[in-house]
PDB file of C-alpha atoms in Angstrom:
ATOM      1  CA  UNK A   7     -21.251 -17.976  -8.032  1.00 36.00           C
ATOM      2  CA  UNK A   8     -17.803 -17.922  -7.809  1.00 37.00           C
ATOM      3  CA  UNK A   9     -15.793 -15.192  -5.604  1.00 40.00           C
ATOM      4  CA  UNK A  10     -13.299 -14.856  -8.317  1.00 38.00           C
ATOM      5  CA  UNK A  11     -14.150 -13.100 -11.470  1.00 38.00           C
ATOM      6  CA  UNK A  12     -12.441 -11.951 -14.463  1.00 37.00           C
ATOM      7  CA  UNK A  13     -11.319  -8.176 -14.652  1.00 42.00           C
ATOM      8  CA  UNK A  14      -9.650  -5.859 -16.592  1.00 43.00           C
ATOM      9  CA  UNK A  15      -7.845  -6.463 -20.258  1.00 42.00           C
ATOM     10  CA  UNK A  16      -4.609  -8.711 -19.820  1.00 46.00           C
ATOM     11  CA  UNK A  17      -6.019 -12.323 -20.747  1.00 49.00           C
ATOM     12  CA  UNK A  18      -7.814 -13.320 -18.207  1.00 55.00           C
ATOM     13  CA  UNK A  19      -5.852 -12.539 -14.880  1.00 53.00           C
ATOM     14  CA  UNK A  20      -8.387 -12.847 -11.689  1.00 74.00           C
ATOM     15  CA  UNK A  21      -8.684 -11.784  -8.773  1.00 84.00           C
ATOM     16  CA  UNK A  22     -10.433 -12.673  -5.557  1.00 79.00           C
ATOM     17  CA  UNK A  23     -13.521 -10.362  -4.766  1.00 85.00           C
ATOM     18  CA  UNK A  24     -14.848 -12.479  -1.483  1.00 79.00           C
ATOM     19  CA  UNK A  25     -14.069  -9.979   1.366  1.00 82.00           C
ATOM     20  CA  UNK A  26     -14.437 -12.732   4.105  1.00 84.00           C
ATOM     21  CA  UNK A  27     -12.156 -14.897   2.393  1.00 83.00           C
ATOM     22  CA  UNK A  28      -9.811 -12.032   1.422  1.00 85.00           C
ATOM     23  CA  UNK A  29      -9.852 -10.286   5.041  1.00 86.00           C
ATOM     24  CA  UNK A  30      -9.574 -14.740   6.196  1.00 85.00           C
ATOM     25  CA  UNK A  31      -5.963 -14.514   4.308  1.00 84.00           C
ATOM     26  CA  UNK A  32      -5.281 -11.398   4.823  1.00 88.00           C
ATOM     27  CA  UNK A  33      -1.075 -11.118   5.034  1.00 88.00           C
ATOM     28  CA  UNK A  34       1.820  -8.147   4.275  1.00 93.00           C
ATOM     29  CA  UNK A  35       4.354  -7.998   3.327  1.00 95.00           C
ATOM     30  CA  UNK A  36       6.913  -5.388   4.074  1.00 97.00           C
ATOM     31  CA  UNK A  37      10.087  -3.863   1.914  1.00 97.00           C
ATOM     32  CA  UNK A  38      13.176  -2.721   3.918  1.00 97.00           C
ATOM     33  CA  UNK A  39      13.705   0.265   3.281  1.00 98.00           C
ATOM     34  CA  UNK A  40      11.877   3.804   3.730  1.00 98.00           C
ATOM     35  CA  UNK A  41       9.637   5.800   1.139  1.00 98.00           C
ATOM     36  CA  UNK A  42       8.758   9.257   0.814  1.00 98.00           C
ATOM     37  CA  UNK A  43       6.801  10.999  -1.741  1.00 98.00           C
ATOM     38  CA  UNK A  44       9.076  13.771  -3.797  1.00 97.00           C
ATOM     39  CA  UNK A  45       6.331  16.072  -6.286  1.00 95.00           C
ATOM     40  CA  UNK A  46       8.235  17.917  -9.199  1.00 90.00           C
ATOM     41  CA  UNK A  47      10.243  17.583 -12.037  1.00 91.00           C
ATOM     42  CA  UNK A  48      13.139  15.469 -10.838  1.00 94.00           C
ATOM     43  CA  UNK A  49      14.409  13.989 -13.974  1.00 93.00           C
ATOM     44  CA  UNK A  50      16.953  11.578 -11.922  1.00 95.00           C
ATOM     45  CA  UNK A  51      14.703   9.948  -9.269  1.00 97.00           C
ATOM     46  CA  UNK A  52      12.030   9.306 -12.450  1.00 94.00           C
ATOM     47  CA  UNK A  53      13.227   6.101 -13.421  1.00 94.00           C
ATOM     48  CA  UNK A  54      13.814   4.276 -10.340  1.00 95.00           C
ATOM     49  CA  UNK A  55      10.669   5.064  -9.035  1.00 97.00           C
ATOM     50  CA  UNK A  56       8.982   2.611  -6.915  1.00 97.00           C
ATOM     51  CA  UNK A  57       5.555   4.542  -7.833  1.00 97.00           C
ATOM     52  CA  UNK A  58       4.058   7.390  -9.843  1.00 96.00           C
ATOM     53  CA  UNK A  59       1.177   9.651 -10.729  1.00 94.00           C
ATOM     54  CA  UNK A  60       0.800  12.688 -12.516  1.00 94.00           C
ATOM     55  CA  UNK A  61      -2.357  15.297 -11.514  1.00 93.00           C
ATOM     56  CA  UNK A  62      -2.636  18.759 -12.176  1.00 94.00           C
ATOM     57  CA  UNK A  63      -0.655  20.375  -9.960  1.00 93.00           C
ATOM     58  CA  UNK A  64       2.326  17.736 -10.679  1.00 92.00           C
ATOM     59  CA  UNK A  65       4.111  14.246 -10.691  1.00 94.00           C
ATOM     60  CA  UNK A  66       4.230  12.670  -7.310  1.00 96.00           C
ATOM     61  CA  UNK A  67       6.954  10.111  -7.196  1.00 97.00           C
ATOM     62  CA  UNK A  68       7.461   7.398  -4.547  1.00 98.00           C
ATOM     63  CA  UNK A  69      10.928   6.421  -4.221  1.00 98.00           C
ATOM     64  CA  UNK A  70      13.274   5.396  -1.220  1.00 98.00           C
ATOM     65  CA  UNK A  71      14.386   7.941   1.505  1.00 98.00           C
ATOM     66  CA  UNK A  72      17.918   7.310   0.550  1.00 98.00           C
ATOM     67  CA  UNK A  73      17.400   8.319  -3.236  1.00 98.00           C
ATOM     68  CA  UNK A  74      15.360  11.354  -2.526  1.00 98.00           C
ATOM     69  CA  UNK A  75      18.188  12.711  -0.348  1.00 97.00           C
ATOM     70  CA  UNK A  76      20.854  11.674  -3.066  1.00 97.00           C
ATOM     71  CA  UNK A  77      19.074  13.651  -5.769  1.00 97.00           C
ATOM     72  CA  UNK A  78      18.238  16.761  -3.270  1.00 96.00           C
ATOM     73  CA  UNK A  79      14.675  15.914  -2.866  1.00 97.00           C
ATOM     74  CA  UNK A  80      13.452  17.405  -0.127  1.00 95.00           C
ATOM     75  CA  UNK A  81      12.373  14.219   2.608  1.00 96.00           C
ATOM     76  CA  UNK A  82       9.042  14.952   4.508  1.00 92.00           C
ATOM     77  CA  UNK A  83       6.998  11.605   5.556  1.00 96.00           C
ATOM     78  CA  UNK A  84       8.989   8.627   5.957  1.00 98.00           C
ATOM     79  CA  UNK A  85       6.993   5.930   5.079  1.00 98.00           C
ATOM     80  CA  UNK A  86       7.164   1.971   5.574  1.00 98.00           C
ATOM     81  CA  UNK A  87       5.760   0.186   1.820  1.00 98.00           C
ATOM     82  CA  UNK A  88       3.203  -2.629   2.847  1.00 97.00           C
ATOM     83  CA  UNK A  89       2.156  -4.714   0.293  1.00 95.00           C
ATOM     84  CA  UNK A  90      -1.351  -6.600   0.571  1.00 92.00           C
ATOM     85  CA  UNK A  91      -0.515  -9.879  -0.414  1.00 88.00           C
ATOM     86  CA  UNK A  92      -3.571 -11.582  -1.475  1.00 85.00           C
ATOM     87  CA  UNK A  93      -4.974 -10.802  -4.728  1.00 83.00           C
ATOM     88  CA  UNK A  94      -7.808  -8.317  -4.865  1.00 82.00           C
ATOM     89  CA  UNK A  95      -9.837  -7.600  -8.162  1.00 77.00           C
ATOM     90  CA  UNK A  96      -9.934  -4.192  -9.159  1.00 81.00           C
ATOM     91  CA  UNK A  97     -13.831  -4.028  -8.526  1.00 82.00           C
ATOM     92  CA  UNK A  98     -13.338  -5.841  -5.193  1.00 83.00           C
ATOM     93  CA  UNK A  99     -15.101  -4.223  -2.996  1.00 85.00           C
ATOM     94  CA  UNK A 100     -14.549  -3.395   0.752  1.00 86.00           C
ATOM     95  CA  UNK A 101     -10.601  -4.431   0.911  1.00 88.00           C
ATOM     96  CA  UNK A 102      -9.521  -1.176   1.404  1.00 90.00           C
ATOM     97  CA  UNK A 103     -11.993   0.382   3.342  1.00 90.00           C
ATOM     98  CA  UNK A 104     -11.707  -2.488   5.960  1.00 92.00           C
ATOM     99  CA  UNK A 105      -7.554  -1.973   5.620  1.00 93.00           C
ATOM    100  CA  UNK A 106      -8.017   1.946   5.684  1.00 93.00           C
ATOM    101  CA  UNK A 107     -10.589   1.432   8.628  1.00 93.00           C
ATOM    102  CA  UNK A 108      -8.410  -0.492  10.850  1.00 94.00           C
ATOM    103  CA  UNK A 109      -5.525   1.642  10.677  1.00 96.00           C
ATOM    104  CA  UNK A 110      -7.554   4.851  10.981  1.00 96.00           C
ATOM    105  CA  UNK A 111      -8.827   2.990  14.583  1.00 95.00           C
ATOM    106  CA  UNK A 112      -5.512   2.753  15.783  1.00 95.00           C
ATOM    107  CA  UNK A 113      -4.522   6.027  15.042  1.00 97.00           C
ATOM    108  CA  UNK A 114      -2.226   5.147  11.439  1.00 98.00           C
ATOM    109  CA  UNK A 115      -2.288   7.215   8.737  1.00 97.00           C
ATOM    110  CA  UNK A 116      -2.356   5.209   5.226  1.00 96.00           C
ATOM    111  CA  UNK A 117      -1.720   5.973   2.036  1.00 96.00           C
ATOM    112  CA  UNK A 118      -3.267   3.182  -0.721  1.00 95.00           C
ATOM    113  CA  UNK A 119      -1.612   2.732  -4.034  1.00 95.00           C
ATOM    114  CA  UNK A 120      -3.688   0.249  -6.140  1.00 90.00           C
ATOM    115  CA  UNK A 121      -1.437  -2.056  -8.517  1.00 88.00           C
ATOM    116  CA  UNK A 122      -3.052  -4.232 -10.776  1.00 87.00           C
ATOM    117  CA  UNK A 123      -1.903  -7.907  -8.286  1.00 85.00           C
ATOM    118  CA  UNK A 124      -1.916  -6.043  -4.849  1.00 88.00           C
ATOM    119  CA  UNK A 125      -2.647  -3.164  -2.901  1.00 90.00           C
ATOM    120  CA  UNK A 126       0.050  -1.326  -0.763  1.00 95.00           C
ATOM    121  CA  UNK A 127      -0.307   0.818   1.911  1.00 97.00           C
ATOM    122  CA  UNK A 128       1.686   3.779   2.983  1.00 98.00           C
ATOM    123  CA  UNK A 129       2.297   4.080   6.571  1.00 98.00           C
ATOM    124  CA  UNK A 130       4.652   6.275   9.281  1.00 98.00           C
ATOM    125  CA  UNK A 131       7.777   4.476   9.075  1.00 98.00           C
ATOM    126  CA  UNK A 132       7.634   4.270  12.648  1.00 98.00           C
ATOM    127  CA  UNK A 133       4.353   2.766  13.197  1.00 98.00           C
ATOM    128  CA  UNK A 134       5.243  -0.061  10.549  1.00 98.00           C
ATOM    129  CA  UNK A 135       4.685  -2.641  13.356  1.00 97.00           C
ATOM    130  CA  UNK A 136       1.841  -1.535  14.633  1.00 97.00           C
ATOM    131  CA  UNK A 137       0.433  -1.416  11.262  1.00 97.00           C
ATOM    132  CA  UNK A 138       1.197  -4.738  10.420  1.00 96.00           C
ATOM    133  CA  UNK A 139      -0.452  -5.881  14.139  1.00 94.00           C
ATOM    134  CA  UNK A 140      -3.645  -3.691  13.136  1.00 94.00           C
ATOM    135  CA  UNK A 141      -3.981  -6.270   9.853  1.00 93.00           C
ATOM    136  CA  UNK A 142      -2.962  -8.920  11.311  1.00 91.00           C
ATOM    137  CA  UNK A 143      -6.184  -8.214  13.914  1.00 91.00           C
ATOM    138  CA  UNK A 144      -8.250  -7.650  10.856  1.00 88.00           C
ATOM    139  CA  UNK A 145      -7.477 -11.538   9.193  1.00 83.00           C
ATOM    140  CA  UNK A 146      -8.350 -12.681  12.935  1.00 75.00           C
ATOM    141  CA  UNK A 147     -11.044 -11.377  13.212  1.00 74.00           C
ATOM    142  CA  UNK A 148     -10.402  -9.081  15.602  1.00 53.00           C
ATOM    143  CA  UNK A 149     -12.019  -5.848  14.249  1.00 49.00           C
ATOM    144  CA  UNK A 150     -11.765  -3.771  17.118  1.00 44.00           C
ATOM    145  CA  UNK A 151      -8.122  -4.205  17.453  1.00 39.00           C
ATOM    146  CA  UNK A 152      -5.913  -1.884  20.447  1.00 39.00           C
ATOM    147  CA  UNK A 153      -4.489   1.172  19.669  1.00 37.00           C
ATOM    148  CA  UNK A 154      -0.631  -0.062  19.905  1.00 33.00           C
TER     149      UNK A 154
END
């Protein structure tokens, strides 16, 4: 059969669901600026949040360093966005464990937010590079890549 299949409700969008040929194309891409994750009720940083979820014990929001510290927030991890740029289906399976599993070897913490195009990873602002070398080994091949 065919590595892409249908998913979800919006008309027919697909995505790929092939691990080799996802990990084969694997690229990120990275936005300039840092993130951090801010949890309350901050009515200001709401809107021009890059990212947010509600769960019992609040609403995290994901928005830039620079907005946090303009509304107040208080700024803890400092995180470089990476976004996945091939185009997983939501019942792919394997993406992120093999993206969560080569960062985890070299010693990168990662936080995964699932949209419904891409995935994007969280990481320590200042291992963004190393990050991005850790992936980079995974679309080689490489899956025993050096702890940079």
């Amino acid at each position: 059969g065919s590595p892409r299949r249908r998913c979800g409700s919006t008309g027919g969008v697909t995505g790929q669901t092939d691990l080799a040929a996802m990990l084969a194309s694997l690229t990120v891409s990275r936005r300039p600026d840092p993130y951090t994750f801010v949890v309350g009720d901050w009515p200001t940083l709401a809107p021009g949040a890059a990212a947010s979820l509600t769960e019992p014990e609040g609403t995290t929001l994901v928005v830039t360093v620079e907005a946090a510290e303009a509304a107040g927030a208080p700024v803890g991890f400092r995180a470089a966005w990476l976004t996945v740029d091939v185009h997983s289906a939501l019942d792919a399976v394997g993406l992120t464990a093999a993206l969560s599993g080569a960062l985890a070897a070299t010693g990168i913490a990662c936080n995964v937010l699932a949209g419904y195009h891409h995935d994007h990873l969280l990481v320590p602002w200042e291992r963004a590079d190393a990050a991005v070398a850790a992936i980079a080994a995974l679309r080689s091949g490489n899956r025993s890549a050096p702890v940079l």
